[in-house]
PDB file of C-alpha atoms in Angstrom:
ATOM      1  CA  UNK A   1       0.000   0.000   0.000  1.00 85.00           C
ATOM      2  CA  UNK A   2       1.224   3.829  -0.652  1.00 93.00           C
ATOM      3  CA  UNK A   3      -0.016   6.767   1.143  1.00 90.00           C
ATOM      4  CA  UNK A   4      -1.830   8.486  -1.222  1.00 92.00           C
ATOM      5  CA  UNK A   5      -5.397   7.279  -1.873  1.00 93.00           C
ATOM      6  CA  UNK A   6      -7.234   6.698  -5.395  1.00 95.00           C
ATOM      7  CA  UNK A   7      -9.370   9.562  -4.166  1.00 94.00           C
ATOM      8  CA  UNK A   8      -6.398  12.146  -4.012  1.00 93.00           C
ATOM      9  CA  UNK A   9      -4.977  11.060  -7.009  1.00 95.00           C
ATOM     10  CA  UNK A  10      -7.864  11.311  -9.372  1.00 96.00           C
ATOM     11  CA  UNK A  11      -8.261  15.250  -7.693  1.00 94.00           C
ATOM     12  CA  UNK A  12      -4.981  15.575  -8.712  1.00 94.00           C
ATOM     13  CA  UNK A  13      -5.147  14.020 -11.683  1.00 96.00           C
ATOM     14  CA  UNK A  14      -8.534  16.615 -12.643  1.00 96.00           C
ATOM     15  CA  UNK A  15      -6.468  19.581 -11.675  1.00 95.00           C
ATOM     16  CA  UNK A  16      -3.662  18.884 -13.791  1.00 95.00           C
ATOM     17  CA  UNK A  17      -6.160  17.999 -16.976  1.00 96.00           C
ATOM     18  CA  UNK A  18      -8.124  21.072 -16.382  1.00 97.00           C
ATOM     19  CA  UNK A  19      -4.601  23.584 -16.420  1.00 96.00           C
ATOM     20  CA  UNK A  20      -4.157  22.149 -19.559  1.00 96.00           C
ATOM     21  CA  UNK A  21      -1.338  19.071 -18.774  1.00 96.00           C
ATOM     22  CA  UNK A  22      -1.261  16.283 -20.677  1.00 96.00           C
ATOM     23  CA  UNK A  23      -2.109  13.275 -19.447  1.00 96.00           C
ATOM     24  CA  UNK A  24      -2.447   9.234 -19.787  1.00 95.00           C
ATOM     25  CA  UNK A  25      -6.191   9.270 -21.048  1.00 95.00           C
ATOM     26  CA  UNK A  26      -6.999   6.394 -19.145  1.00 97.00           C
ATOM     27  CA  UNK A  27      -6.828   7.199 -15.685  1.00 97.00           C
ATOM     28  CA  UNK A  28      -7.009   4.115 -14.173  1.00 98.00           C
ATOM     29  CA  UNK A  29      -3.560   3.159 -16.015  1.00 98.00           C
ATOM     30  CA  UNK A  30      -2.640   6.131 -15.001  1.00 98.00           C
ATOM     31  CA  UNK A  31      -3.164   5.354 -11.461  1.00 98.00           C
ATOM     32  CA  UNK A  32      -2.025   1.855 -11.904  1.00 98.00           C
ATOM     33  CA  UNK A  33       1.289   3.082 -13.214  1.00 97.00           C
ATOM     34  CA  UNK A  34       1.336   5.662 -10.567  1.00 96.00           C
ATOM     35  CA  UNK A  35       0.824   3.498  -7.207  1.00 97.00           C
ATOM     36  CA  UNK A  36       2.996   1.064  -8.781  1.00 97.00           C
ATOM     37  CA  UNK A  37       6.119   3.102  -8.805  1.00 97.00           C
ATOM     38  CA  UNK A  38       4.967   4.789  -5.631  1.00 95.00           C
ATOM     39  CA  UNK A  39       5.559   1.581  -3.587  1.00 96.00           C
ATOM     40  CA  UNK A  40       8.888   1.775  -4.371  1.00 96.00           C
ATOM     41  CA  UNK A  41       9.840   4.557  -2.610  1.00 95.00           C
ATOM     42  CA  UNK A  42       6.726   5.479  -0.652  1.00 93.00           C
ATOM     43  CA  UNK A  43       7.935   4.619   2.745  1.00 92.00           C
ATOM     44  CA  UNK A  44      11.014   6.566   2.435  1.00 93.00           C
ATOM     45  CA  UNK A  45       9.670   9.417   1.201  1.00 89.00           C
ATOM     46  CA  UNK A  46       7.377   9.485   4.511  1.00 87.00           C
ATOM     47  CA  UNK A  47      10.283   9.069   6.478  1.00 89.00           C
ATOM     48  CA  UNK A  48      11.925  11.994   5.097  1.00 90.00           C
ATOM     49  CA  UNK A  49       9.050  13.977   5.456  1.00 85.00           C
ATOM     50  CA  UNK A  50       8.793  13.447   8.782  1.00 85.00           C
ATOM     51  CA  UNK A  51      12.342  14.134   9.331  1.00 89.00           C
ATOM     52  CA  UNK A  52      12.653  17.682   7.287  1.00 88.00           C
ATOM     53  CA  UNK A  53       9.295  18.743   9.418  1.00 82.00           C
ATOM     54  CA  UNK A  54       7.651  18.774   5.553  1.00 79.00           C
ATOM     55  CA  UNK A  55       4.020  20.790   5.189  1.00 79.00           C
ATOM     56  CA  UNK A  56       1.303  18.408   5.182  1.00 77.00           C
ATOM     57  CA  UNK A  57       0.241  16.733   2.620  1.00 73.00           C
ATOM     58  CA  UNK A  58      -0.612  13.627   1.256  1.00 64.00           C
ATOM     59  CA  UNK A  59       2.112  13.825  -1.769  1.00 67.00           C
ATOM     60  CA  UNK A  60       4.602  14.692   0.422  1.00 60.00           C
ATOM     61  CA  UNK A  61       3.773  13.219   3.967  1.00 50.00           C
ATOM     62  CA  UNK A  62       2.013  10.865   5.930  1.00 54.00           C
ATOM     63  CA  UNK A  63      -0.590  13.614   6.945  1.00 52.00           C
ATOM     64  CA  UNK A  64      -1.651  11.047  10.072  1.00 52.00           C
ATOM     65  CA  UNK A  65       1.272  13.299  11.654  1.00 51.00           C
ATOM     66  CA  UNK A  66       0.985  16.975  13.103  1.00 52.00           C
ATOM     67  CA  UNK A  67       3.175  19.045  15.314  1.00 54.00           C
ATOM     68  CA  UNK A  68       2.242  18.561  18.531  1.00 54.00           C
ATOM     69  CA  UNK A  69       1.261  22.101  20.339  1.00 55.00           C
ATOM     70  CA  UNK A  70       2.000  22.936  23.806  1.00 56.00           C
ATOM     71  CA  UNK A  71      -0.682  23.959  26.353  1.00 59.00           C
ATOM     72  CA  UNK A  72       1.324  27.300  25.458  1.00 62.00           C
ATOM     73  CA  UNK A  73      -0.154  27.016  21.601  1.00 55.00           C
ATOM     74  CA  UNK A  74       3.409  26.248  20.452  1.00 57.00           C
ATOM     75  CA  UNK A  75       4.404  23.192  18.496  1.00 56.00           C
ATOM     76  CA  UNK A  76       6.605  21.465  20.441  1.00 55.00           C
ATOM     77  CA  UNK A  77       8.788  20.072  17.576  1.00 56.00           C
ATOM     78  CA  UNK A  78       6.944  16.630  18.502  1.00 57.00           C
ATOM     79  CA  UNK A  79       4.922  14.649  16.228  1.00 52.00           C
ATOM     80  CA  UNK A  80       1.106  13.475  17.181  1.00 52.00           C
ATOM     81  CA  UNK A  81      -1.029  10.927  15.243  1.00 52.00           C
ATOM     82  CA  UNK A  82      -4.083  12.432  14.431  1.00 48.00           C
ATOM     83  CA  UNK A  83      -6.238   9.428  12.665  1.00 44.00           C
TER      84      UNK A  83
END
């Protein structure tokens, strides 16, 4: 399994057709051919997310992580599952 869904890859996939990119027509190749690279370096590219602090998101990051924040309202450079 990766960490980005069907769901947020079709969005994705709709944004880039409707800026104009061209793209596999049949987008469940497309997402076939996608997730089955992704695998390959999925769980790394979490990791290193999580290590660099990345922005949230599901491309990027495994976004079942947040700063934690301190009673204070600061983020205490800790990480908190949030799912």
């Amino acid at each position: 399994p990766i960490s980005v869904t069907q769901a947020e890859f079709d969005e994705a996939y709709d944004r880039l057709v409707s800026q104009g990119i061209p793209m596999q027509p049949d987008r469940e190749a497309a997402w076939l051919h996608f997730a089955g690279w992704r695998v390959n370096y999925d769980s790394v590219l979490v990791a290193l997310a999580r290590m660099t602090m990345a922005p949230q998101t599901s491309w990027l990051s495994d976004s079942t992580f947040v700063p934690a924040v301190t009673e204070l309202g600061q983020t205490s450079g800790r990480l908190q599952k949030v799912r």
